[in-house]
């Protein structure tokens, strides 16, 4: 039995447990999948189309690909290889003064800039990037603001975010 073509692989990177979640679409006639993250492999069987590979090092870049296999025929099809960073995050400090919030954070190794995303009352409100380690938001209106700061690497890949919530009354 021939295994169908393996589509693209989607990866999500989590820093809290230094892992990469790998997801893919089902492959015709595949009975198992072998997920490769550098030298680590995870085998899953049946209709499973995602797994998490743990024990990785934050701030490192890993090659990720999967192999779809038909266990009866031995046929194997490989996906393309993708490079993914296991991101490091930084602790965000938010200081409120009236209707102004001053954010600051520590430098993240290998980051070329930082992406700051602001949610107001649960909805995405503003996105900005900076090379600085701080950002000020002035004249904020009444509401609850959630600020996330994520490192951006030279390949434009954005790391995992840390967030702070501030209420403006």
Coordinates of C-alpha atoms in Angstrom, one line a residue:
X1 CA 0.0 0.0 0.0
X2 CA 1.5 3.3 -1.1
X3 CA 1.4 6.2 1.3
X4 CA 0.1 9.5 0.0
X5 CA 2.0 12.7 -0.3
X6 CA 2.9 14.4 3.0
X7 CA 1.7 18.0 3.2
X8 CA 3.3 20.8 5.1
X9 CA 4.1 20.5 8.8
X10 CA 2.9 23.1 11.3
X11 CA 4.9 23.8 14.4
X12 CA 4.1 25.7 17.5
X13 CA 6.8 26.5 19.9
X14 CA 6.4 26.7 23.7
X15 CA 9.1 28.0 25.9
X16 CA 7.6 27.1 29.3
X17 CA 8.5 23.4 28.9
X18 CA 11.1 23.9 26.1
X19 CA 9.1 21.9 23.5
X20 CA 7.8 22.1 20.0
X21 CA 4.3 21.0 19.1
X22 CA 4.2 19.5 15.6
X23 CA 0.9 19.1 13.7
X24 CA 0.1 17.8 10.2
X25 CA -2.8 16.8 8.1
X26 CA -3.7 13.1 7.8
X27 CA -1.8 11.3 5.0
X28 CA -3.7 8.7 2.9
X29 CA -2.8 5.1 3.8
X30 CA -0.5 6.1 6.6
X31 CA -0.8 3.9 9.7
X32 CA 1.9 5.7 11.8
X33 CA 4.0 8.9 11.8
X34 CA 7.6 9.4 12.9
X35 CA 8.2 13.0 14.0
X36 CA 11.8 14.2 13.8
X37 CA 13.1 17.2 15.7
X38 CA 16.9 17.0 15.2
X39 CA 18.1 13.8 16.8
X40 CA 14.8 13.3 18.8
X41 CA 12.1 11.1 17.3
X42 CA 8.5 10.4 18.4
X43 CA 6.4 7.7 16.8
X44 CA 2.6 8.0 16.9
X45 CA 0.1 5.5 15.4
X46 CA -3.4 5.7 14.0
X47 CA -5.3 8.9 13.4
X48 CA -3.1 11.0 15.6
X49 CA -2.0 14.1 13.7
X50 CA 0.0 16.0 16.3
X51 CA 2.6 15.4 19.1
X52 CA 4.8 17.5 21.3
X53 CA 8.6 16.9 21.4
X54 CA 10.0 17.9 24.8
X55 CA 13.5 18.3 26.3
X56 CA 14.7 20.9 23.9
X57 CA 16.9 23.9 24.6
X58 CA 15.5 27.4 24.6
X59 CA 17.3 29.7 22.1
X60 CA 18.2 26.8 19.8
X61 CA 17.1 26.1 16.3
X62 CA 15.9 22.6 15.3
X63 CA 15.2 20.9 12.0
X64 CA 11.7 19.4 12.0
X65 CA 10.1 16.9 9.6
X66 CA 7.7 13.9 9.7
X67 CA 7.6 10.6 8.0
X68 CA 4.2 9.0 7.2
X69 CA 4.5 5.2 7.1
X70 CA 2.3 2.3 6.2
X71 CA 3.3 -0.4 8.6
X72 CA 2.1 -3.3 6.4
X73 CA 3.8 -2.3 3.2
X74 CA 6.7 -0.4 4.8
X75 CA 6.2 2.5 2.4
X76 CA 7.4 5.8 3.8
X77 CA 6.9 9.4 2.6
X78 CA 8.8 12.3 4.2
X79 CA 7.7 15.9 4.6
X80 CA 9.9 18.8 3.8
X81 CA 12.3 19.9 6.6
X82 CA 11.5 23.1 8.4
X83 CA 13.8 25.0 10.8
X84 CA 12.2 26.2 14.0
X85 CA 13.6 28.1 17.0
X86 CA 12.7 27.1 20.5
X87 CA 12.1 30.6 21.8
X88 CA 13.2 32.3 24.9
X89 CA 10.9 34.8 26.5
X90 CA 11.6 37.6 28.8
X91 CA 9.9 38.9 31.9
X92 CA 7.8 41.9 31.2
X93 CA 7.5 44.8 33.7
X94 CA 4.6 47.2 33.4
X95 CA 4.5 50.4 35.4
X96 CA 1.3 52.4 35.4
X97 CA 1.2 56.1 36.0
X98 CA -2.3 57.6 35.5
X99 CA -3.2 56.8 31.9
X100 CA 0.4 55.9 30.9
X101 CA 1.9 52.4 30.9
X102 CA 5.7 52.0 30.7
X103 CA 6.8 48.5 29.6
X104 CA 10.3 47.2 30.0
X105 CA 12.0 43.8 29.5
X106 CA 15.4 42.1 29.4
X107 CA 17.4 41.4 26.2
X108 CA 16.8 38.0 24.7
X109 CA 19.8 36.3 23.1
X110 CA 19.7 36.3 19.3
X111 CA 16.7 38.6 19.1
X112 CA 17.0 41.4 16.5
X113 CA 13.9 43.3 17.7
X114 CA 10.8 42.8 19.8
X115 CA 7.1 42.6 18.9
X116 CA 4.7 44.3 21.3
X117 CA 1.0 43.4 20.9
X118 CA -1.6 45.2 23.0
X119 CA -5.1 43.8 23.6
X120 CA -7.8 46.2 24.9
X121 CA -10.7 44.6 26.6
X122 CA -9.8 41.2 25.0
X123 CA -9.5 42.4 21.4
X124 CA -6.2 43.0 19.6
X125 CA -5.7 46.8 19.6
X126 CA -2.2 47.7 18.6
X127 CA 0.9 45.9 17.2
X128 CA 4.3 47.5 17.1
X129 CA 8.0 46.5 16.9
X130 CA 11.0 48.0 18.5
X131 CA 14.7 47.4 18.9
X132 CA 14.5 49.0 22.3
X133 CA 14.0 47.2 25.6
X134 CA 11.1 49.5 26.6
X135 CA 7.9 51.0 25.2
X136 CA 5.6 53.6 26.5
X137 CA 1.8 53.8 25.9
X138 CA 0.3 57.2 26.7
X139 CA -3.3 58.6 27.0
X140 CA -4.9 55.2 27.4
X141 CA -8.6 55.2 27.7
X142 CA -10.5 53.3 30.4
X143 CA -10.3 49.5 30.0
X144 CA -8.2 46.4 30.6
X145 CA -5.0 46.2 28.6
X146 CA -2.9 43.1 28.1
X147 CA 0.6 43.7 26.8
X148 CA 2.7 40.9 25.3
X149 CA 6.3 41.2 24.3
X150 CA 8.0 38.6 22.1
X151 CA 11.5 38.4 20.6
X152 CA 11.8 38.5 16.8
X153 CA 14.7 36.6 15.3
X154 CA 16.7 37.4 12.1
X155 CA 14.4 35.0 10.1
X156 CA 11.4 37.1 11.2
X157 CA 10.2 34.3 13.3
X158 CA 8.5 35.6 16.4
X159 CA 9.1 33.9 19.8
X160 CA 6.8 33.1 22.6
X161 CA 5.3 36.0 24.5
X162 CA 5.1 37.0 28.1
X163 CA 2.3 39.2 29.0
X164 CA 1.2 41.8 31.6
X165 CA -2.4 43.0 32.3
X166 CA -3.1 46.5 33.4
X167 CA -6.4 48.1 34.2
X168 CA -6.9 51.8 33.4
X169 CA -9.8 53.5 35.2

